[in-house]
Short mmCIF file of N, CA and C in Angstrom, two decimals:
data_model
loop_
_atom_site.label_atom_id
_atom_site.label_comp_id
_atom_site.label_asym_id
_atom_site.label_seq_id
_atom_site.Cartn_x
_atom_site.Cartn_y
_atom_site.Cartn_z
N ARG A 198 46.33 -74.81 -19.10
CA ARG A 198 46.23 -75.98 -19.93
C ARG A 198 46.89 -75.76 -21.28
N LEU A 199 46.59 -74.63 -21.94
CA LEU A 199 47.21 -74.36 -23.23
C LEU A 199 48.72 -74.27 -23.12
N TRP A 200 49.18 -73.65 -22.03
CA TRP A 200 50.62 -73.51 -21.85
C TRP A 200 51.28 -74.89 -21.79
N HIS A 201 50.66 -75.80 -21.06
CA HIS A 201 51.22 -77.15 -20.95
C HIS A 201 51.19 -77.87 -22.30
N GLU A 202 50.12 -77.66 -23.05
CA GLU A 202 50.06 -78.27 -24.38
C GLU A 202 51.15 -77.70 -25.28
N TYR A 203 51.35 -76.39 -25.20
CA TYR A 203 52.42 -75.77 -25.98
C TYR A 203 53.78 -76.33 -25.58
N ARG A 204 54.01 -76.46 -24.27
CA ARG A 204 55.29 -76.98 -23.78
C ARG A 204 55.53 -78.43 -24.24
N ARG A 205 54.44 -79.13 -24.52
CA ARG A 205 54.57 -80.50 -25.02
C ARG A 205 54.69 -80.53 -26.55
N GLY A 206 54.76 -79.34 -27.17
CA GLY A 206 55.02 -79.28 -28.61
C GLY A 206 53.83 -78.98 -29.50
N SER A 207 52.71 -78.57 -28.94
CA SER A 207 51.52 -78.31 -29.75
C SER A 207 51.58 -76.93 -30.39
N ASP A 208 51.69 -76.92 -31.73
CA ASP A 208 51.66 -75.66 -32.46
C ASP A 208 50.29 -75.00 -32.38
N GLU A 209 49.23 -75.80 -32.32
CA GLU A 209 47.88 -75.27 -32.21
C GLU A 209 47.70 -74.51 -30.89
N ALA A 210 48.25 -75.04 -29.83
CA ALA A 210 48.17 -74.37 -28.53
C ALA A 210 48.92 -73.04 -28.59
N LEU A 211 50.07 -73.03 -29.25
CA LEU A 211 50.83 -71.79 -29.39
C LEU A 211 50.02 -70.75 -30.14
N GLU A 212 49.37 -71.15 -31.22
CA GLU A 212 48.56 -70.21 -32.00
C GLU A 212 47.44 -69.61 -31.14
N LEU A 213 46.79 -70.44 -30.34
CA LEU A 213 45.73 -69.94 -29.46
C LEU A 213 46.29 -69.00 -28.39
N LEU A 214 47.43 -69.35 -27.83
CA LEU A 214 48.05 -68.48 -26.83
C LEU A 214 48.38 -67.12 -27.44
N LEU A 215 48.89 -67.12 -28.65
CA LEU A 215 49.22 -65.86 -29.32
C LEU A 215 47.97 -65.04 -29.60
N LEU A 216 46.89 -65.69 -30.01
CA LEU A 216 45.64 -64.97 -30.26
C LEU A 216 45.09 -64.37 -28.97
N TYR A 217 45.10 -65.15 -27.89
CA TYR A 217 44.62 -64.64 -26.61
C TYR A 217 45.47 -63.46 -26.15
N ASN A 218 46.77 -63.57 -26.33
CA ASN A 218 47.67 -62.49 -25.93
C ASN A 218 47.38 -61.23 -26.74
N GLN A 219 47.15 -61.39 -28.03
CA GLN A 219 46.85 -60.24 -28.89
C GLN A 219 45.57 -59.55 -28.42
N GLU A 220 44.55 -60.32 -28.11
CA GLU A 220 43.30 -59.74 -27.61
C GLU A 220 43.52 -59.00 -26.29
N ASP A 221 44.31 -59.58 -25.41
CA ASP A 221 44.61 -58.93 -24.13
C ASP A 221 45.28 -57.58 -24.37
N VAL A 222 46.26 -57.55 -25.25
CA VAL A 222 46.99 -56.31 -25.52
C VAL A 222 46.07 -55.27 -26.14
N MET A 223 45.19 -55.70 -27.03
CA MET A 223 44.29 -54.75 -27.69
C MET A 223 43.32 -54.12 -26.69
N ASN A 224 43.01 -54.80 -25.61
CA ASN A 224 42.08 -54.27 -24.60
C ASN A 224 42.76 -53.47 -23.51
N MET A 225 44.08 -53.47 -23.46
CA MET A 225 44.79 -52.78 -22.38
C MET A 225 44.53 -51.28 -22.35
N GLY A 226 44.42 -50.66 -23.51
CA GLY A 226 44.17 -49.22 -23.57
C GLY A 226 42.85 -48.86 -22.90
N THR A 227 41.82 -49.63 -23.18
CA THR A 227 40.51 -49.39 -22.58
C THR A 227 40.57 -49.59 -21.07
N LEU A 228 41.22 -50.65 -20.64
CA LEU A 228 41.35 -50.91 -19.20
C LEU A 228 42.15 -49.82 -18.50
N LEU A 229 43.21 -49.36 -19.14
CA LEU A 229 44.03 -48.29 -18.56
C LEU A 229 43.22 -47.01 -18.43
N ALA A 230 42.48 -46.64 -19.47
CA ALA A 230 41.67 -45.42 -19.42
C ALA A 230 40.63 -45.51 -18.31
N HIS A 231 39.99 -46.65 -18.18
CA HIS A 231 38.98 -46.84 -17.13
C HIS A 231 39.62 -46.74 -15.75
N GLY A 232 40.74 -47.41 -15.57
CA GLY A 232 41.43 -47.38 -14.28
C GLY A 232 41.90 -45.98 -13.91
N CYS A 233 42.44 -45.26 -14.88
CA CYS A 233 42.91 -43.89 -14.61
C CYS A 233 41.75 -42.97 -14.26
N ALA A 234 40.63 -43.10 -14.97
CA ALA A 234 39.46 -42.28 -14.68
C ALA A 234 38.92 -42.59 -13.29
N GLU A 235 38.90 -43.85 -12.93
CA GLU A 235 38.41 -44.23 -11.60
C GLU A 235 39.32 -43.69 -10.51
N LEU A 236 40.62 -43.81 -10.70
CA LEU A 236 41.57 -43.30 -9.72
C LEU A 236 41.49 -41.78 -9.62
N ALA A 237 41.38 -41.12 -10.76
CA ALA A 237 41.26 -39.66 -10.75
C ALA A 237 40.01 -39.24 -9.97
N GLY A 238 38.91 -39.96 -10.15
CA GLY A 238 37.69 -39.65 -9.42
C GLY A 238 37.87 -39.82 -7.92
N LYS A 239 38.56 -40.86 -7.52
CA LYS A 239 38.80 -41.08 -6.09
C LYS A 239 39.71 -40.02 -5.49
N LEU A 240 40.61 -39.49 -6.31
CA LEU A 240 41.54 -38.46 -5.83
C LEU A 240 41.00 -37.05 -6.02
N GLY A 241 39.82 -36.93 -6.63
CA GLY A 241 39.23 -35.62 -6.86
C GLY A 241 39.88 -34.85 -7.99
N ILE A 242 40.51 -35.55 -8.90
CA ILE A 242 41.17 -34.92 -10.04
C ILE A 242 40.24 -35.04 -11.24
N PRO A 243 39.97 -33.93 -11.93
CA PRO A 243 39.12 -34.03 -13.12
C PRO A 243 39.80 -34.88 -14.20
N SER A 244 39.02 -35.69 -14.86
CA SER A 244 39.57 -36.48 -15.96
C SER A 244 38.80 -36.14 -17.23
N PRO A 245 39.46 -36.24 -18.36
CA PRO A 245 38.80 -35.88 -19.63
C PRO A 245 37.65 -36.80 -19.98
#
């Protein structure tokens, strides 16, 4: 929905999309660490 609003020219929708994107990027490190630890556990590899 926000994407469509942005495509129709809404600057407010763009600002929200950018904020959501920033939050997603900030959480990627945590998600990556969790995923790597889970995979390491399944493969029997010690993780820090």
